[in-house]
PDB file of C-alpha atoms in Angstrom:
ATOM      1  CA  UNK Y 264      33.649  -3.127 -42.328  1.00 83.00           C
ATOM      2  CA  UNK Y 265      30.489  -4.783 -42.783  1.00 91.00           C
ATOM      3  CA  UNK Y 266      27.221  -5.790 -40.194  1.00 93.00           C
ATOM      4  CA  UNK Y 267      26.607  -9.239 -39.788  1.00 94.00           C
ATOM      5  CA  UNK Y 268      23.743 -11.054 -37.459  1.00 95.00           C
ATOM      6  CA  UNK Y 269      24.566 -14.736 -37.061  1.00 95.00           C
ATOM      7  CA  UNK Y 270      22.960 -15.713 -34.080  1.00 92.00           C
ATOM      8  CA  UNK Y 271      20.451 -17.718 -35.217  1.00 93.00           C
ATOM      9  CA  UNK Y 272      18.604 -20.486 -32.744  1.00 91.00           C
ATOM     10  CA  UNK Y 273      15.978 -22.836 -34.671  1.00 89.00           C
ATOM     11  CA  UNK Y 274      15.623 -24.299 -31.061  1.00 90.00           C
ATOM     12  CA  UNK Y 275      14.248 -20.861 -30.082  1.00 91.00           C
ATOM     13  CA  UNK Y 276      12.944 -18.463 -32.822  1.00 94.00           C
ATOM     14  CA  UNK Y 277      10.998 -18.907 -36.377  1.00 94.00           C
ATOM     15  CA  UNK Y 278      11.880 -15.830 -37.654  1.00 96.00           C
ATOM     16  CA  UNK Y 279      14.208 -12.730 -37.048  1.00 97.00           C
ATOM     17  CA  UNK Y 280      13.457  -9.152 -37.225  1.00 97.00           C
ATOM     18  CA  UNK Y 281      16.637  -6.568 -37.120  1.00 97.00           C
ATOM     19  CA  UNK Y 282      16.466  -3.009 -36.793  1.00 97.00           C
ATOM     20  CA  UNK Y 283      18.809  -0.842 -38.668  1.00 95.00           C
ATOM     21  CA  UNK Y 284      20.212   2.643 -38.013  1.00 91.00           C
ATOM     22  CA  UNK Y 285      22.535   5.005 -38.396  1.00 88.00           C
ATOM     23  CA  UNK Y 286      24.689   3.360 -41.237  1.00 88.00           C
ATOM     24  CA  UNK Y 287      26.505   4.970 -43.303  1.00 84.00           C
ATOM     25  CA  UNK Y 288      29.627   4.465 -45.500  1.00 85.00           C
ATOM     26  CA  UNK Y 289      32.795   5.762 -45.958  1.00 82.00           C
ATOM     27  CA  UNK Y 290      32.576   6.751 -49.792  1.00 80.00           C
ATOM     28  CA  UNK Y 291      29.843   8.521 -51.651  1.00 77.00           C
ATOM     29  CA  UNK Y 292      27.205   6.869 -53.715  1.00 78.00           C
ATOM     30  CA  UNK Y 293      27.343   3.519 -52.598  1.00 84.00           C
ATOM     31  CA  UNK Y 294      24.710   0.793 -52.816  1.00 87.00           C
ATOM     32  CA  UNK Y 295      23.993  -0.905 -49.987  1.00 90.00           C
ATOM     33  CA  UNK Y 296      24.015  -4.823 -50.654  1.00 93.00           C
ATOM     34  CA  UNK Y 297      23.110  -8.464 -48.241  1.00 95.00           C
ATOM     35  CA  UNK Y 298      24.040 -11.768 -48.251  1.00 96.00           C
ATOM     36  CA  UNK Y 299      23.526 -15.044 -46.176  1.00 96.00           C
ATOM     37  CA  UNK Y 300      25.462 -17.663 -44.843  1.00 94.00           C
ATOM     38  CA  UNK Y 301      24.559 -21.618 -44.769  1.00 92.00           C
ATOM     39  CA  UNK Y 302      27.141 -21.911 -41.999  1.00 91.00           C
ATOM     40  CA  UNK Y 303      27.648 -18.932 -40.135  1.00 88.00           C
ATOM     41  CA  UNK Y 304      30.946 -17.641 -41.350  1.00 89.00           C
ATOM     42  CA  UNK Y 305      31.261 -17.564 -44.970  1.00 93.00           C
ATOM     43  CA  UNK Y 306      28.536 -15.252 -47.002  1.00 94.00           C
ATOM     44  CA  UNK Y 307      27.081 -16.509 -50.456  1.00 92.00           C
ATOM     45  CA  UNK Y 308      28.248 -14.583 -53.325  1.00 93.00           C
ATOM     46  CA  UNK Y 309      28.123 -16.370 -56.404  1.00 92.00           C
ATOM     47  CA  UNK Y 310      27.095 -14.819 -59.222  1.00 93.00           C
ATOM     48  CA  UNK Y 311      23.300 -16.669 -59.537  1.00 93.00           C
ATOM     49  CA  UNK Y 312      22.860 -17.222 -55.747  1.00 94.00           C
ATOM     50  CA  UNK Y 313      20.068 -14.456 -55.460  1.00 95.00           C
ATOM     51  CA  UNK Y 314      17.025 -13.339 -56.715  1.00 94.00           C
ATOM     52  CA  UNK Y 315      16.006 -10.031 -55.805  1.00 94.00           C
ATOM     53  CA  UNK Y 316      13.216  -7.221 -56.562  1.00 93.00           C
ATOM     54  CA  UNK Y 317      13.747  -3.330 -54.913  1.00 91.00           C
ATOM     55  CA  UNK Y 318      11.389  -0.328 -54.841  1.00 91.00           C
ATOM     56  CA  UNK Y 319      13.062   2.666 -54.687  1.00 85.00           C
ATOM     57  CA  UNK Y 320      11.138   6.294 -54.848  1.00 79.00           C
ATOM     58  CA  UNK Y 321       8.883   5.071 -57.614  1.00 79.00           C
ATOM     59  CA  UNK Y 322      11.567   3.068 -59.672  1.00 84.00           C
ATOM     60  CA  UNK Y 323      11.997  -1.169 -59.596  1.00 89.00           C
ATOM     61  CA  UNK Y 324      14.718  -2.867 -60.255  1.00 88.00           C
ATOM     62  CA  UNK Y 325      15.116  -6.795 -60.272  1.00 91.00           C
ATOM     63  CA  UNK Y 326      17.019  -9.210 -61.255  1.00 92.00           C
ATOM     64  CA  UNK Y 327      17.201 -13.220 -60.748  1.00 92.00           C
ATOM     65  CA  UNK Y 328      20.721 -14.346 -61.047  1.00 92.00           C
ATOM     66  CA  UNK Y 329      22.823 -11.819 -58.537  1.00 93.00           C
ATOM     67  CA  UNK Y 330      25.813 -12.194 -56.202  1.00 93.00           C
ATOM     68  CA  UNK Y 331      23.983 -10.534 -53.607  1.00 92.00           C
ATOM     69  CA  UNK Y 332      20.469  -8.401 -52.669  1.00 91.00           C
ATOM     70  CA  UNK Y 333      19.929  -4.493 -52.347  1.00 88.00           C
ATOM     71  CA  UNK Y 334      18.927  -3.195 -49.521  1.00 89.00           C
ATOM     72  CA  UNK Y 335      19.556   0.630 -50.326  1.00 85.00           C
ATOM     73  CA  UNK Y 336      21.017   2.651 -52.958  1.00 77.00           C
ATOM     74  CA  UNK Y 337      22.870   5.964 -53.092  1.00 69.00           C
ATOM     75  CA  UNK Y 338      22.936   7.787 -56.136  1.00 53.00           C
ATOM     76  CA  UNK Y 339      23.875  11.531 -55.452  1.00 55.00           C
ATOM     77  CA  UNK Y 340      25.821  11.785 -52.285  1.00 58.00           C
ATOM     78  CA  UNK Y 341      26.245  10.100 -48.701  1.00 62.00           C
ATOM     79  CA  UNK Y 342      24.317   8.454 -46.038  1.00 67.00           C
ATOM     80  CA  UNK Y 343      24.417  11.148 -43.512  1.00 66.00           C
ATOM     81  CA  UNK Y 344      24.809  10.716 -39.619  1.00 65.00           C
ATOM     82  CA  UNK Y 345      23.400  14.182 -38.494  1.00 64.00           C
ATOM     83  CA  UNK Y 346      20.052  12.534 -40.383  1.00 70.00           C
ATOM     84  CA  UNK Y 347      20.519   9.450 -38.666  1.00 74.00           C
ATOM     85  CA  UNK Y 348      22.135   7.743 -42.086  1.00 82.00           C
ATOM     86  CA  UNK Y 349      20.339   4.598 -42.953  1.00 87.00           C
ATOM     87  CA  UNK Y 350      17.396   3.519 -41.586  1.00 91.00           C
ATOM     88  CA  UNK Y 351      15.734  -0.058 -42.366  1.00 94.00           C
ATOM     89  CA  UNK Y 352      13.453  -2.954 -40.998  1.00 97.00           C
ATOM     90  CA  UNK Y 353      14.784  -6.784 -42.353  1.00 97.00           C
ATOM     91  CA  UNK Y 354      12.430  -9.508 -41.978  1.00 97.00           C
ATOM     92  CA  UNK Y 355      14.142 -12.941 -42.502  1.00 96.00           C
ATOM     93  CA  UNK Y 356      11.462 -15.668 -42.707  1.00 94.00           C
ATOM     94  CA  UNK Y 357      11.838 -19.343 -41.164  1.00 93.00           C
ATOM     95  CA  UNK Y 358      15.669 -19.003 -42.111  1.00 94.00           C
ATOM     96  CA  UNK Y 359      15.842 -22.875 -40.628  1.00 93.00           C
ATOM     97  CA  UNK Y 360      13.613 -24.210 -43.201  1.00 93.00           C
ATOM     98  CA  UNK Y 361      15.382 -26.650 -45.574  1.00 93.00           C
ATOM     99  CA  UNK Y 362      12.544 -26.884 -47.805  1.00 92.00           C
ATOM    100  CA  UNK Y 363      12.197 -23.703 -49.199  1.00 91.00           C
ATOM    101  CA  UNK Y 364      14.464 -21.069 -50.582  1.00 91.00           C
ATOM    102  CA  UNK Y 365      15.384 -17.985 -47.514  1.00 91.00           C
ATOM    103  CA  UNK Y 366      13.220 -15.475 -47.633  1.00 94.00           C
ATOM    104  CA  UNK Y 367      13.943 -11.670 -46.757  1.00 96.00           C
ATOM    105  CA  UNK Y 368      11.680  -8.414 -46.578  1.00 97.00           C
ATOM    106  CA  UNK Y 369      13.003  -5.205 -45.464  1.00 96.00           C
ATOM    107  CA  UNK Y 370      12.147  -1.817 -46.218  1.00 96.00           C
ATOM    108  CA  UNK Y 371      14.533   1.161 -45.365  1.00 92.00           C
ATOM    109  CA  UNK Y 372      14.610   5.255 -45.158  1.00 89.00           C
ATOM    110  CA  UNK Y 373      17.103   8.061 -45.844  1.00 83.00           C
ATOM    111  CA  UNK Y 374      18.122  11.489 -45.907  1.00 73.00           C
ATOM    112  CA  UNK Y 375      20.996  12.469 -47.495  1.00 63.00           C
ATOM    113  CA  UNK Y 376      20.258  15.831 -48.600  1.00 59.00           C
ATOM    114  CA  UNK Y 377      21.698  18.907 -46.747  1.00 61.00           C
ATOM    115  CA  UNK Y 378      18.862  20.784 -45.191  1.00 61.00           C
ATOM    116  CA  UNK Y 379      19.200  23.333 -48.060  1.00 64.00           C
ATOM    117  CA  UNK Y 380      18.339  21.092 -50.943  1.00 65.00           C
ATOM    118  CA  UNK Y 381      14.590  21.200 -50.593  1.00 67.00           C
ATOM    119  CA  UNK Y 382      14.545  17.007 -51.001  1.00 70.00           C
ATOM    120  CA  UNK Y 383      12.501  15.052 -49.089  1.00 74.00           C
ATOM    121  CA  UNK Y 384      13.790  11.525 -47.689  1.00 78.00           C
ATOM    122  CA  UNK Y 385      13.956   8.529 -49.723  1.00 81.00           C
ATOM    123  CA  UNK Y 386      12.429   5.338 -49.198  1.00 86.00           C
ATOM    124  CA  UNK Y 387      12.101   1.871 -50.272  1.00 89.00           C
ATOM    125  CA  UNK Y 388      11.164  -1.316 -49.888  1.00 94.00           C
ATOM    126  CA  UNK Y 389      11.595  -5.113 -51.440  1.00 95.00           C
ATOM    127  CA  UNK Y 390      12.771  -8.661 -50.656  1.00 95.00           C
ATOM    128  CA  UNK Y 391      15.026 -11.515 -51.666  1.00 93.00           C
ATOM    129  CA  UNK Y 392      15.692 -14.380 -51.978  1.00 94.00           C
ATOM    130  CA  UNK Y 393      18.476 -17.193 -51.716  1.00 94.00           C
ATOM    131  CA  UNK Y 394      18.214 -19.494 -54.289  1.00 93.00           C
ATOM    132  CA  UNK Y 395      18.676 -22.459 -52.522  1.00 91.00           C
ATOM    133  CA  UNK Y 396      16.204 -25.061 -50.632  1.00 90.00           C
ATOM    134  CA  UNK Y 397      18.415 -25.011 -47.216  1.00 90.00           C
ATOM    135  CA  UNK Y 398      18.601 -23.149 -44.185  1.00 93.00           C
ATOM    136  CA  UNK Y 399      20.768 -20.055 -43.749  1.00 94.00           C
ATOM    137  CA  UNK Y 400      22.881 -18.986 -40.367  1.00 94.00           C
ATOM    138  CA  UNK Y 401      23.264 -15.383 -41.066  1.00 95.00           C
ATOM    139  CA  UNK Y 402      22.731 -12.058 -43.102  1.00 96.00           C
ATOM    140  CA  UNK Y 403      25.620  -9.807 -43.836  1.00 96.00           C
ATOM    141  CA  UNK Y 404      25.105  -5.938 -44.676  1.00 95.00           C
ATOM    142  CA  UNK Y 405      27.954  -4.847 -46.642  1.00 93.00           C
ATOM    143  CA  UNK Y 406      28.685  -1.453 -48.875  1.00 90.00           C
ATOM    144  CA  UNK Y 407      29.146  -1.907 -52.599  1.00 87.00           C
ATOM    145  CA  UNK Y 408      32.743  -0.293 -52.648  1.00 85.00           C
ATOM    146  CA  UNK Y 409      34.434   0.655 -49.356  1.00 83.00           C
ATOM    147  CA  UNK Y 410      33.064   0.423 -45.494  1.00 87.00           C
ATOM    148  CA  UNK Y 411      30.410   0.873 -43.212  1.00 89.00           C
ATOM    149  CA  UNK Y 412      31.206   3.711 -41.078  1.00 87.00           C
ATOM    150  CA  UNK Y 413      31.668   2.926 -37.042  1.00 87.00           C
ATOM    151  CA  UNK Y 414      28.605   3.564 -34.971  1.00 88.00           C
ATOM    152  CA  UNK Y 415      26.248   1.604 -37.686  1.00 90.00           C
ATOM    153  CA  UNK Y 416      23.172  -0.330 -35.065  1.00 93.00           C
ATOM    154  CA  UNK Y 417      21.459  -3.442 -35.764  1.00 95.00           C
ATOM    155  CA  UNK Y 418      19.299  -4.602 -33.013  1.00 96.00           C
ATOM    156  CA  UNK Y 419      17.572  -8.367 -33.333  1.00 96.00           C
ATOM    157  CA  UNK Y 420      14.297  -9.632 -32.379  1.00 97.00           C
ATOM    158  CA  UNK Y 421      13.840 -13.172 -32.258  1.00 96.00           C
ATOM    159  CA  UNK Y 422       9.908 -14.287 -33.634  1.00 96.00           C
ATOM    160  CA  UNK Y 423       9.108 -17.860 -31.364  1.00 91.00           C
ATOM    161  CA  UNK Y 424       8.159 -20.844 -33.206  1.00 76.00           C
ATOM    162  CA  UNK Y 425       4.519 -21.456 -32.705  1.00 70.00           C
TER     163      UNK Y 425
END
């Protein structure tokens, strides 16, 4: 399964902040990937729609031709519910703008150790973008192979227009 917010109001909000917690997937190692919608219902995913940059315990990676952004990545095990799995803050700025490409900041947290391994949490940060002067209706969170496990939150905060 995947976690998608699509109720976006230009009548009412400029901007949307979601909370994130307690995600985690259903196979090991996966990257955790998001993409928008221009009409609520089907996500963006060609293969130069995004641009993207991610900070990730002292490594980068970018790229400017993507199918989708990161918002986490897994390399050694599993997002783990006893730690709360997946933690994250996603800005999405003035999604109804036509003018400009959409613009999204997050920055997330993890522990996926076992309490044995000595390893502190990981964290990151970074933004992207879609590469396309029109609004967008949505933002899908999605695992790279496999689902999101049951029980994943999001809760949304609207930002008024001022």
């Amino acid at each position: 399964s995947t976690l998608s917010f699509t109720a976006m109001d230009s009548s009412k909000y400029k901007s949307y902040l979601l909370l994130l917690y307690n995600l985690t997937t259903s196979t090991h190692n996966q990257t955790i990937r998001m993409q928008t919608t221009a009409n609520g219902s089907s996500f963006d995913s060609g293969s130069t729609d995004y641009g993207y940059r991610f900070n990730y315990n002292g490594g980068t990676l970018s790229a400017f031709n993507d199918a989708y952004g990161i918002l986490a990545l897994n390399s050694g095990g599993q997002y783990r519910a006893t730690a709360g799995g997946l933690k994250a803050t996603i800005l999405i700025l003035d999604p109804h703008n036509t003018g400009t490409e959409s613009s999204i900041m997050f920055q997330f947290m993890n522990f996926w150790g076992n309490m044995n391994d000595n390893r502190p949490p990981d964290a990151g940060d970074g933004c992207f973008i879609r590469k396309s002067q029109a609004a967008i209706q949505g933002l899908q969170i999605f695992a790279g192979s496999g689902n999101i496990r049951a029980g994943a939150k999001m809760t949304a905060y609207g930002i008024t227009n001022s």
